[in-house]
Amino acid sequence: SNMDTSFHTDRPLVAGVYVPTVCFFDEETEDVDTATIARHAVRLAKAGVTGLATQGSNGEAVHLTHSERQLVTATTRKALNDAGFPHMPIIVGCGSQSTRETIQLCCEAWEAGGDYALVLPPSYYASLFAPSMATVMEFFNAVADASPIPIIIYNFPGAVNGMDLSSDVIVKLSQHPNIVGVKLTCGNTGKLNRVAAATRNKRNDASKPDFLVLAGSADFSIQSLVAGGHGILAGLANIAPKACIKTIELYNQGKHAEAQAMQEIVSQGDWTAIQGGVVGVKSGMQGWSGYGGYARSPLPKPTAEQAKKWKDGFRDLILLEKSL
Amino acid sequence: SNMDTSFHTDRPLVAGVYVPTVCFFDEETEDVDTATIARHAVRLAKAGVTGLATQGSNGEAVHLTHSERQLVTATTRKALNDAGFPHMPIIVGCGSQSTRETIQLCCEAWEAGGDYALVLPPSYYASLFAPSMATVMEFFNAVADASPIPIIIYNFPGAVNGMDLSSDVIVKLSQHPNIVGVKLTCGNTGKLNRVAAATRNKRNDASKPDFLVLAGSADFSIQSLVAGGHGILAGLANIAPKACIKTIELYNQGKHAEAQAMQEIVSQGDWTAIQGGVVGVKSGMQGWSGYGGYARSPLPKPTAEQAKKWKDGFRDLILLEKSL
Amino acid sequence: SNMDTSFHTDRPLVAGVYVPTVCFFDEETEDVDTATIARHAVRLAKAGVTGLATQGSNGEAVHLTHSERQLVTATTRKALNDAGFPHMPIIVGCGSQSTRETIQLCCEAWEAGGDYALVLPPSYYASLFAPSMATVMEFFNAVADASPIPIIIYNFPGAVNGMDLSSDVIVKLSQHPNIVGVKLTCGNTGKLNRVAAATRNKRNDASKPDFLVLAGSADFSIQSLVAGGHGILAGLANIAPKACIKTIELYNQGKHAEAQAMQEIVSQGDWTAIQGGVVGVKSGMQGWSGYGGYARSPLPKPTAEQAKKWKDGFRDLILLEKSL
Amino acid sequence: SNMDTSFHTDRPLVAGVYVPTVCFFDEETEDVDTATIARHAVRLAKAGVTGLATQGSNGEAVHLTHSERQLVTATTRKALNDAGFPHMPIIVGCGSQSTRETIQLCCEAWEAGGDYALVLPPSYYASLFAPSMATVMEFFNAVADASPIPIIIYNFPGAVNGMDLSSDVIVKLSQHPNIVGVKLTCGNTGKLNRVAAATRNKRNDASKPDFLVLAGSADFSIQSLVAGGHGILAGLANIAPKACIKTIELYNQGKHAEAQAMQEIVSQGDWTAIQGGVVGVKSGMQGWSGYGGYARSPLPKPTAEQAKKWKDGFRDLILLEKSL
């Protein structure tokens, strides 16, 4: 059974670099390419990242069926276990429009070996929420009540028609024992600062981590650390995991000038990842690492010119990565 | 087999009133309530509507699993057939983010007895489209190539992060033989006029209807007719099918003053449907017809005060409906 | 004195075609070109339009100083008077962020010979309104109390950060004796229908017109008429005043088929005006009528290719115009 | 003459805390209250701020006439000179829709004693820009060519219909010798990091400052410092100048833990300033310092309950401020 102890061992959330892994597909059929998924997961683990996240925006969650989502997560879990990383946590993107399906996704994530669920607020019917944040609070609390795995709130206004959760809402939700962190892709480090301050040492439970506050892009890594954040969950780490890790390590070691110098290279590389999204990140991986392929249709395949642009945009970062 | 001739008989799209049926759920379990779905479909058919649409925004498409979607459509088909309406077409909402899943939904809709697929453009990764409308065109053409049933384009910017298809894009897409209509929920009757003008008598095929141009809300019914539109696909018809039909009939009979007088009552009632969305429409149905129930969580259940407000908002329209 | 009786004679608002005149500038200095302003106003008056509006969006209100605004309005008034159109009303765009400056603009418009003030809601600090529509209502009522000329509400969400006045708000504002109409550039003919129905025969004063409801674009002219509207206030009439007038006349004469045929040409031409805005309208005027020039910087001057595109976009409409 | 040497002395931009001063009005007449403007400027100067900015969003630029703007700036300049702060620079908000008026505002700012112009991009006709950023670049370069005082770019998407200048655009504009800094109110510290990295040591002119990169809110003060920024231009400093200054000083002295502790109080206080905007900031000043008054109409006057909420929101910050 995949329900045995070794499968569902405790993998606490700690500070560090988490990677929302891109998903891989056969170029002809667009079927899920499990071999490359496994290979990429192990490569990231060996680079030293703290955890992986399947089915984030870079993982094309919205392009996958329920069973494909489980396949990707289970493949990732098995690959990590087989390669000697049984303790590395996997976060699974589980947001959907209904409370019911979101809970179902959390259960399926757990069955497939996921440790945490990353949950976007529902937004399709946002104009009918009454009032807006009361419905959102109710949604998150209901999901957290029912989910077999803890919840990480995903605040990404660009993905949910502009809905932006305030520090007040996030802090209130952090009181639920099964809501254990937040990923802030909004880039608002003032909000991050308020959330980190209000949730620090909240749980008074030495056996569990505090509320984990993660930056959603690598271009504000040390900016989030100085504001009390614990790390990043950022697509750029698919391309340059070591550079992302080292930037944060240097900062945490008090080597601020060196951290700042490295952050600047990371931020410049991230500008390409932000502009190109999963299309650009995959193109960059293909260009520099020889694998990556394309996103599922209708996402476009880059032209030769675009592929060159994405590759060039990551050049300095890749040079740094290879030196580490 | 449900694939026999009588099941997949030809049900041409003609001008008229189409109803995006609300979906019904058990109040306790939130499971699909097939009995009420069947009852409501038959009530609408007997009122004289031209066709039904399952899994529109009012049908809570985004709250249903693939198999629930098929259950709703098949229940509707069977109810119509059993009640003597075997020729009434069913349109099925099939939009999703990937080309692949959209085609799958079209196939599943066809298997369940659907006749046409109503398709929203993908929008989650819209910033990565390159350029935006080229990717959208490619998406619709690929779906239309592969779908076993014809496609109706669904233009509803509010549901897809503001993406608004222009008349140019819609007219170009209308050239695909398997793209047969558009629902304009944007409310732009100038665009509707351009689309209707450019697609009229386009197919030169007496055995098939022209490109069907439908208004997405009842509050611009006769405004769309005067602009060359063919009717409506509008949530308000769940509440007042006869009033919607009669308004259009009066206009088409040249009784413009009477049509205008009735349109004003329809438009005022629709203001409640627009503000309340599926929550308000269901609440109004419960208040005036004794069934309706609630939308799936996290959509809120109206308070007593809100329920009264929604009921009152439909009063004049219901009085008109009962007089017809 | 310009305050004499003949200057401030009564010019009631009646149904018809109103033109938000473009403003003209010297190509070198970008100074206001009064000769062309006068010439264009007279050309439109001779074509038979009902009224003119200075300092709308097409009139580049936001590019003009207070004194330039007065110069444009006074030039237009004098040109109309001198050419034998002393009874043609002039509407003047007077929206601004503060109640105080809006009232000042209304006074200055009156001094310059304006008859009505077209007023956008303030939006810069919209997030601080409390609640939003209460502040907007208070703004319009305060302006209407103080303005020496009556107010026409200008609903144009695209110009005010998305703020969209509902039919409820507009209907409430219509109760103020000095608020006498609305221009709906939102294109929402359902809203237009509700407003027209609720404000019809409201004033019970045979000496004054009812609340005037105008469409903000020519591409929904007859759609707004069938919904109870009274006409248009539309930039396209700078290019093709007679076609705009004739479309409405045919409809009002009950020649619906002919009106619809003409509306389709108007709607297609308007697509160019909507896409090109004041830049495209001026370019089209230059191409077809030999005057127009450019908008003030930073608005771009069209390239030769763009100028050809705008000219071509108006071709069918211009052919219609010349035939009338 | 106010054009003498001592009036237009050189006041270089240096790193630090700049305050976009609120404007003050007579409660009855809403006329500009010069006495309070002078008093507040001197209070801030004595608290140790680096510079002041008149006619930012908090200064109600959009509510002031050209001559009132000059009055406010000249009053501020004179108050600073008279109180012994002749070297403190004044930045003046000069954004407007046309190139022409923006240059005029820069000239008038200079005449009134302003040292730098803070310029928003034009946005009213943004859909007509061609392409968008080419027009924006042209605008800033034309203004910088003609302005008698150097330009600081103001990136505040919320004030200009969502227009967000990228790091690429800002870096390109920084090459103009008369564009000397940027205020980032977008809160994007990744962008800030890229801009700071690309513009550092750019000018190679020891007599002039580098390109000044300022955070637009106090809640990301140290986050912007660690990213290479030089300080803040933030409304909260109207309420708590010393706390803003001390947070930055502690950070610059390497006392990071103390800076972080203070930043958290600042960020919490800033949450009130962000939510309340100029209405809340003035209300808080009135509550804690006995002056402030109200914003010009139509901005609402807080109810007693709201005034209490704004006052309470600043409590911890005020306690910190008074301890410094």
mmCIF file of C-alpha atoms in Angstrom, chain A residues 11-290:
data_model
loop_
_atom_site.group_PDB
_atom_site.id
_atom_site.type_symbol
_atom_site.label_atom_id
_atom_site.label_comp_id
_atom_site.label_asym_id
_atom_site.label_seq_id
_atom_site.Cartn_x
_atom_site.Cartn_y
_atom_site.Cartn_z
ATOM 1 C CA ARG A 11 8.248 16.046 6.466
ATOM 2 C CA PRO A 12 8.178 19.342 8.351
ATOM 3 C CA LEU A 13 8.253 22.630 6.501
ATOM 4 C CA VAL A 14 11.506 24.429 7.131
ATOM 5 C CA ALA A 15 12.958 27.641 5.779
ATOM 6 C CA GLY A 16 14.650 27.418 2.407
ATOM 7 C CA VAL A 17 14.186 27.196 -1.332
ATOM 8 C CA TYR A 18 11.140 25.392 -2.703
ATOM 9 C CA VAL A 19 10.752 24.737 -6.398
ATOM 10 C CA PRO A 20 7.423 24.756 -8.227
ATOM 11 C CA THR A 21 8.551 22.153 -10.717
ATOM 12 C CA VAL A 22 7.637 22.516 -14.350
ATOM 13 C CA CYS A 23 5.790 19.543 -15.786
ATOM 14 C CA PHE A 24 7.095 17.660 -18.816
ATOM 15 C CA PHE A 25 5.230 16.317 -21.818
ATOM 16 C CA ASP A 26 5.986 14.222 -24.858
ATOM 17 C CA GLU A 27 6.487 16.644 -27.728
ATOM 18 C CA GLU A 28 4.281 14.686 -30.110
ATOM 19 C CA THR A 29 1.445 13.429 -27.964
ATOM 20 C CA GLU A 30 1.586 15.983 -25.141
ATOM 21 C CA ASP A 31 1.260 13.032 -22.738
ATOM 22 C CA VAL A 32 2.908 13.338 -19.332
ATOM 23 C CA ASP A 33 6.598 12.447 -19.534
ATOM 24 C CA THR A 34 7.303 10.703 -16.238
ATOM 25 C CA ALA A 35 10.927 9.925 -17.001
ATOM 26 C CA THR A 36 11.814 13.591 -17.317
ATOM 27 C CA ILE A 37 9.709 14.509 -14.314
ATOM 28 C CA ALA A 38 11.694 12.044 -12.211
ATOM 29 C CA ARG A 39 15.025 13.158 -13.640
ATOM 30 C CA HIS A 40 14.302 16.846 -12.989
ATOM 31 C CA ALA A 41 13.121 16.218 -9.425
ATOM 32 C CA VAL A 42 16.287 14.348 -8.581
ATOM 33 C CA ARG A 43 18.463 16.997 -10.200
ATOM 34 C CA LEU A 44 16.843 19.656 -8.008
ATOM 35 C CA ALA A 45 17.141 17.522 -4.884
ATOM 36 C CA LYS A 46 20.816 16.952 -5.533
ATOM 37 C CA ALA A 47 21.269 20.691 -6.000
ATOM 38 C CA GLY A 48 20.117 21.049 -2.421
ATOM 39 C CA VAL A 49 16.658 22.520 -2.556
ATOM 40 C CA THR A 50 14.431 22.242 0.502
ATOM 41 C CA GLY A 51 11.272 20.962 -1.159
ATOM 42 C CA LEU A 52 9.356 20.636 -4.377
ATOM 43 C CA ALA A 53 5.917 21.807 -5.398
ATOM 44 C CA THR A 54 3.985 20.050 -8.110
ATOM 45 C CA GLN A 55 1.075 21.702 -9.891
ATOM 46 C CA GLY A 56 1.879 25.296 -9.313
ATOM 47 C CA SER A 57 1.474 27.756 -12.185
ATOM 48 C CA ASN A 58 4.796 26.588 -13.623
ATOM 49 C CA GLY A 59 3.596 22.997 -13.231
ATOM 50 C CA GLU A 60 0.612 23.679 -15.495
ATOM 51 C CA ALA A 61 -1.928 22.529 -12.897
ATOM 52 C CA VAL A 62 -4.758 23.892 -15.003
ATOM 53 C CA HIS A 63 -3.673 21.718 -17.937
ATOM 54 C CA LEU A 64 -3.738 18.408 -16.014
ATOM 55 C CA THR A 65 -6.516 15.954 -15.215
ATOM 56 C CA HIS A 66 -6.995 14.707 -11.692
ATOM 57 C CA SER A 67 -5.269 11.426 -12.482
ATOM 58 C CA GLU A 68 -2.397 13.157 -14.276
ATOM 59 C CA ARG A 69 -1.917 15.341 -11.228
ATOM 60 C CA GLN A 70 -1.608 12.219 -9.101
ATOM 61 C CA LEU A 71 0.753 10.652 -11.589
ATOM 62 C CA VAL A 72 3.052 13.679 -11.501
ATOM 63 C CA THR A 73 3.084 13.848 -7.711
ATOM 64 C CA ALA A 74 3.562 10.102 -7.230
ATOM 65 C CA THR A 75 6.335 10.056 -9.822
ATOM 66 C CA THR A 76 8.060 12.884 -8.026
ATOM 67 C CA ARG A 77 7.692 11.197 -4.616
ATOM 68 C CA LYS A 78 9.045 7.895 -5.884
ATOM 69 C CA ALA A 79 11.953 9.555 -7.676
ATOM 70 C CA LEU A 80 12.945 11.434 -4.514
ATOM 71 C CA ASN A 81 12.640 8.312 -2.389
ATOM 72 C CA ASP A 82 14.628 6.212 -4.826
ATOM 73 C CA ALA A 83 17.379 8.806 -5.045
ATOM 74 C CA GLY A 84 17.800 9.028 -1.290
ATOM 75 C CA PHE A 85 15.613 12.028 -0.507
ATOM 76 C CA PRO A 86 12.725 10.408 1.380
ATOM 77 C CA HIS A 87 12.447 13.332 3.760
ATOM 78 C CA MET A 88 12.090 16.056 1.194
ATOM 79 C CA PRO A 89 8.538 17.474 1.349
ATOM 80 C CA ILE A 90 6.286 17.842 -1.656
ATOM 81 C CA ILE A 91 3.744 20.642 -1.832
ATOM 82 C CA VAL A 92 0.872 20.063 -4.279
ATOM 83 C CA GLY A 93 -1.181 22.756 -5.984
ATOM 84 C CA CYS A 94 -4.833 22.048 -5.072
ATOM 85 C CA GLY A 95 -6.785 25.212 -5.790
ATOM 86 C CA SER A 96 -10.112 24.997 -7.598
ATOM 87 C CA GLN A 97 -13.407 26.848 -7.705
ATOM 88 C CA SER A 98 -15.513 24.714 -5.356
ATOM 89 C CA THR A 99 -14.819 23.807 -1.766
ATOM 90 C CA ARG A 100 -15.727 20.258 -2.678
ATOM 91 C CA GLU A 101 -13.242 19.793 -5.510
ATOM 92 C CA THR A 102 -10.513 21.568 -3.576
ATOM 93 C CA ILE A 103 -10.914 19.088 -0.723
ATOM 94 C CA GLN A 104 -10.955 16.264 -3.254
ATOM 95 C CA LEU A 105 -7.685 17.538 -4.741
ATOM 96 C CA CYS A 106 -6.161 17.691 -1.258
ATOM 97 C CA CYS A 107 -7.170 14.073 -0.628
ATOM 98 C CA GLU A 108 -5.835 12.966 -3.991
ATOM 99 C CA ALA A 109 -2.613 14.860 -3.358
ATOM 100 C CA TRP A 110 -2.212 13.041 -0.066
ATOM 101 C CA GLU A 111 -2.926 9.691 -1.691
ATOM 102 C CA ALA A 112 -0.273 10.395 -4.291
ATOM 103 C CA GLY A 113 2.322 11.204 -1.663
ATOM 104 C CA GLY A 114 1.937 14.930 -1.290
ATOM 105 C CA ASP A 115 2.690 16.533 2.069
ATOM 106 C CA TYR A 116 1.132 19.977 1.790
ATOM 107 C CA ALA A 117 -1.536 21.578 -0.357
ATOM 108 C CA LEU A 118 -0.992 24.976 -1.998
ATOM 109 C CA VAL A 119 -4.427 26.558 -2.403
ATOM 110 C CA LEU A 120 -5.510 29.567 -4.465
ATOM 111 C CA PRO A 121 -8.751 31.286 -3.459
ATOM 112 C CA PRO A 122 -11.727 30.692 -5.742
ATOM 113 C CA SER A 123 -12.442 33.632 -8.036
ATOM 114 C CA TYR A 124 -14.800 32.697 -10.876
ATOM 115 C CA TYR A 125 -17.853 33.858 -8.919
ATOM 116 C CA ALA A 126 -16.004 36.439 -6.811
ATOM 117 C CA SER A 127 -18.617 39.113 -7.517
ATOM 118 C CA LEU A 128 -21.186 36.905 -5.767
ATOM 119 C CA PHE A 129 -19.175 36.462 -2.587
ATOM 120 C CA ALA A 130 -20.877 38.213 0.284
ATOM 121 C CA PRO A 131 -18.892 39.971 1.399
ATOM 122 C CA SER A 132 -15.879 38.930 -0.565
ATOM 123 C CA MET A 133 -13.448 38.107 2.209
ATOM 124 C CA ALA A 134 -16.003 36.374 4.429
ATOM 125 C CA THR A 135 -16.583 33.820 1.686
ATOM 126 C CA VAL A 136 -12.853 33.429 1.084
ATOM 127 C CA MET A 137 -12.231 32.882 4.802
ATOM 128 C CA GLU A 138 -15.006 30.328 4.947
ATOM 129 C CA PHE A 139 -13.568 28.543 1.924
ATOM 130 C CA PHE A 140 -10.072 28.246 3.377
ATOM 131 C CA ASN A 141 -11.318 27.182 6.790
ATOM 132 C CA ALA A 142 -13.599 24.518 5.310
ATOM 133 C CA VAL A 143 -10.799 23.156 3.152
ATOM 134 C CA ALA A 144 -8.381 23.165 6.077
ATOM 135 C CA ASP A 145 -10.926 21.359 8.250
ATOM 136 C CA ALA A 146 -11.312 18.562 5.738
ATOM 137 C CA SER A 147 -7.911 18.214 4.142
ATOM 138 C CA PRO A 148 -5.699 15.302 5.235
ATOM 139 C CA ILE A 149 -2.648 17.491 4.626
ATOM 140 C CA PRO A 150 -1.905 21.025 5.829
ATOM 141 C CA ILE A 151 -2.734 24.032 3.676
ATOM 142 C CA ILE A 152 -0.445 26.736 2.326
ATOM 143 C CA ILE A 153 -2.317 29.830 1.117
ATOM 144 C CA TYR A 154 -1.366 30.923 -2.381
ATOM 145 C CA ASN A 155 -1.781 34.657 -2.959
ATOM 146 C CA PHE A 156 -1.401 35.343 -6.667
ATOM 147 C CA PRO A 157 -3.787 38.101 -7.830
ATOM 148 C CA GLY A 158 -2.737 37.717 -11.458
ATOM 149 C CA ALA A 159 -4.126 34.173 -11.519
ATOM 150 C CA VAL A 160 -7.444 34.915 -9.839
ATOM 151 C CA ASN A 161 -8.848 37.949 -11.591
ATOM 152 C CA GLY A 162 -7.059 40.395 -9.302
ATOM 153 C CA MET A 163 -8.212 38.996 -5.967
ATOM 154 C CA ASP A 164 -5.544 40.026 -3.457
ATOM 155 C CA LEU A 165 -5.617 38.674 0.090
ATOM 156 C CA SER A 166 -4.607 41.284 2.655
ATOM 157 C CA SER A 167 -2.302 40.736 5.599
ATOM 158 C CA ASP A 168 -5.369 40.863 7.851
ATOM 159 C CA VAL A 169 -7.034 37.970 6.033
ATOM 160 C CA ILE A 170 -3.877 35.863 5.942
ATOM 161 C CA VAL A 171 -3.135 36.473 9.610
ATOM 162 C CA LYS A 172 -6.674 35.445 10.566
ATOM 163 C CA LEU A 173 -6.433 32.293 8.464
ATOM 164 C CA SER A 174 -3.085 31.431 10.063
ATOM 165 C CA GLN A 175 -4.965 30.719 13.289
ATOM 166 C CA HIS A 176 -6.372 27.532 11.807
ATOM 167 C CA PRO A 177 -4.129 24.671 12.987
ATOM 168 C CA ASN A 178 -4.120 23.116 9.522
ATOM 169 C CA ILE A 179 -3.126 26.307 7.665
ATOM 170 C CA VAL A 180 0.620 26.442 7.945
ATOM 171 C CA GLY A 181 2.008 28.918 5.476
ATOM 172 C CA VAL A 182 1.583 31.349 2.633
ATOM 173 C CA LYS A 183 3.202 31.912 -0.740
ATOM 174 C CA LEU A 184 3.107 35.587 -1.701
ATOM 175 C CA THR A 185 3.387 35.976 -5.434
ATOM 176 C CA CYS A 186 1.915 39.464 -5.183
ATOM 177 C CA GLY A 187 5.437 40.705 -4.450
ATOM 178 C CA ASN A 188 4.189 42.908 -1.612
ATOM 179 C CA THR A 189 6.970 42.759 0.981
ATOM 180 C CA GLY A 190 5.153 45.168 3.282
ATOM 181 C CA LYS A 191 2.349 42.636 3.511
ATOM 182 C CA LEU A 192 4.925 39.881 3.947
ATOM 183 C CA ASN A 193 6.459 41.828 6.807
ATOM 184 C CA ARG A 194 3.100 42.206 8.582
ATOM 185 C CA VAL A 195 2.270 38.526 8.117
ATOM 186 C CA ALA A 196 5.673 37.349 9.334
ATOM 187 C CA ALA A 197 5.502 39.617 12.381
ATOM 188 C CA ALA A 198 2.007 38.533 13.332
ATOM 189 C CA THR A 199 2.546 34.798 12.909
ATOM 190 C CA ARG A 200 5.994 34.405 14.415
ATOM 191 C CA ASN A 201 6.130 32.049 17.412
ATOM 192 C CA LYS A 202 2.413 31.756 17.167
ATOM 193 C CA ARG A 203 2.008 28.059 17.580
ATOM 194 C CA ASN A 204 4.173 27.672 20.667
ATOM 195 C CA ASP A 205 4.849 24.121 19.606
ATOM 196 C CA ALA A 206 8.499 23.232 19.326
ATOM 197 C CA SER A 207 7.659 20.102 17.360
ATOM 198 C CA LYS A 208 6.037 22.068 14.544
ATOM 199 C CA PRO A 209 7.321 24.872 12.396
ATOM 200 C CA ASP A 210 5.945 28.345 12.659
ATOM 201 C CA PHE A 211 3.751 29.708 9.918
ATOM 202 C CA LEU A 212 5.910 29.564 6.795
ATOM 203 C CA VAL A 213 6.087 32.786 4.785
ATOM 204 C CA LEU A 214 7.499 32.364 1.305
ATOM 205 C CA ALA A 215 8.228 34.809 -1.485
ATOM 206 C CA GLY A 216 6.687 33.747 -4.776
ATOM 207 C CA SER A 217 9.517 34.972 -7.003
ATOM 208 C CA ALA A 218 13.271 34.742 -6.712
ATOM 209 C CA ASP A 219 13.749 38.403 -7.503
ATOM 210 C CA PHE A 220 12.759 39.381 -4.011
ATOM 211 C CA SER A 221 14.550 36.650 -2.047
ATOM 212 C CA ILE A 222 16.675 38.682 0.353
ATOM 213 C CA GLN A 223 14.060 41.428 0.412
ATOM 214 C CA SER A 224 11.681 38.878 1.906
ATOM 215 C CA LEU A 225 14.292 37.540 4.326
ATOM 216 C CA VAL A 226 14.980 40.972 5.776
ATOM 217 C CA ALA A 227 11.211 41.332 6.177
ATOM 218 C CA GLY A 228 10.972 38.146 8.215
ATOM 219 C CA GLY A 229 10.206 35.663 5.427
ATOM 220 C CA HIS A 230 11.584 32.144 5.426
ATOM 221 C CA GLY A 231 12.519 31.590 1.830
ATOM 222 C CA ILE A 232 11.115 31.280 -1.634
ATOM 223 C CA LEU A 233 8.829 29.093 -3.701
ATOM 224 C CA ALA A 234 9.898 30.333 -7.081
ATOM 225 C CA GLY A 235 9.895 29.088 -10.649
ATOM 226 C CA LEU A 236 13.379 30.375 -11.344
ATOM 227 C CA ALA A 237 14.789 27.609 -9.155
ATOM 228 C CA ASN A 238 13.964 25.188 -11.962
ATOM 229 C CA ILE A 239 16.718 26.919 -13.917
ATOM 230 C CA ALA A 240 19.210 27.879 -11.235
ATOM 231 C CA PRO A 241 18.563 26.104 -7.938
ATOM 232 C CA LYS A 242 22.059 26.591 -6.562
ATOM 233 C CA ALA A 243 22.099 30.320 -7.211
ATOM 234 C CA CYS A 244 18.773 30.684 -5.437
ATOM 235 C CA ILE A 245 20.007 28.642 -2.493
ATOM 236 C CA LYS A 246 23.379 30.348 -2.259
ATOM 237 C CA THR A 247 21.865 33.835 -2.291
ATOM 238 C CA ILE A 248 19.777 32.938 0.720
ATOM 239 C CA GLU A 249 22.606 31.130 2.504
ATOM 240 C CA LEU A 250 24.929 34.079 2.108
ATOM 241 C CA TYR A 251 22.312 36.375 3.528
ATOM 242 C CA ASN A 252 21.600 34.078 6.452
ATOM 243 C CA GLN A 253 25.326 33.837 7.171
ATOM 244 C CA GLY A 254 25.463 37.595 7.489
ATOM 245 C CA LYS A 255 27.450 37.991 4.268
ATOM 246 C CA HIS A 256 25.131 40.703 3.057
ATOM 247 C CA ALA A 257 27.327 42.293 0.421
ATOM 248 C CA GLU A 258 27.921 38.960 -1.265
ATOM 249 C CA ALA A 259 24.240 38.072 -0.975
ATOM 250 C CA GLN A 260 23.304 41.385 -2.554
ATOM 251 C CA ALA A 261 25.717 40.886 -5.440
ATOM 252 C CA MET A 262 24.275 37.456 -6.131
ATOM 253 C CA GLN A 263 20.701 38.670 -5.718
ATOM 254 C CA GLU A 264 21.255 41.117 -8.538
ATOM 255 C CA ILE A 265 22.164 38.329 -10.937
ATOM 256 C CA VAL A 266 19.206 36.300 -9.732
ATOM 257 C CA SER A 267 16.847 39.248 -10.142
ATOM 258 C CA GLN A 268 18.050 39.898 -13.662
ATOM 259 C CA GLY A 269 17.577 36.230 -14.592
ATOM 260 C CA ASP A 270 14.180 36.222 -12.943
ATOM 261 C CA TRP A 271 13.068 39.070 -15.191
ATOM 262 C CA THR A 272 13.220 36.567 -18.053
ATOM 263 C CA ALA A 273 11.330 33.963 -16.027
ATOM 264 C CA ILE A 274 8.652 36.498 -15.081
ATOM 265 C CA GLN A 275 8.189 37.683 -18.645
ATOM 266 C CA GLY A 276 8.355 34.243 -20.232
ATOM 267 C CA GLY A 277 6.477 32.306 -17.581
ATOM 268 C CA VAL A 278 6.435 28.558 -18.030
ATOM 269 C CA VAL A 279 7.004 29.002 -21.768
ATOM 270 C CA GLY A 280 10.226 30.918 -21.210
ATOM 271 C CA VAL A 281 11.443 28.773 -18.328
ATOM 272 C CA LYS A 282 11.012 25.575 -20.351
ATOM 273 C CA SER A 283 12.675 27.181 -23.342
ATOM 274 C CA GLY A 284 15.590 28.272 -21.184
ATOM 275 C CA MET A 285 15.933 24.784 -19.712
ATOM 276 C CA GLN A 286 15.931 23.297 -23.179
ATOM 277 C CA GLY A 287 18.555 25.764 -24.317
ATOM 278 C CA TRP A 288 20.908 25.373 -21.381
ATOM 279 C CA SER A 289 20.227 21.878 -20.029
ATOM 280 C CA GLY A 290 18.985 19.993 -23.064
#
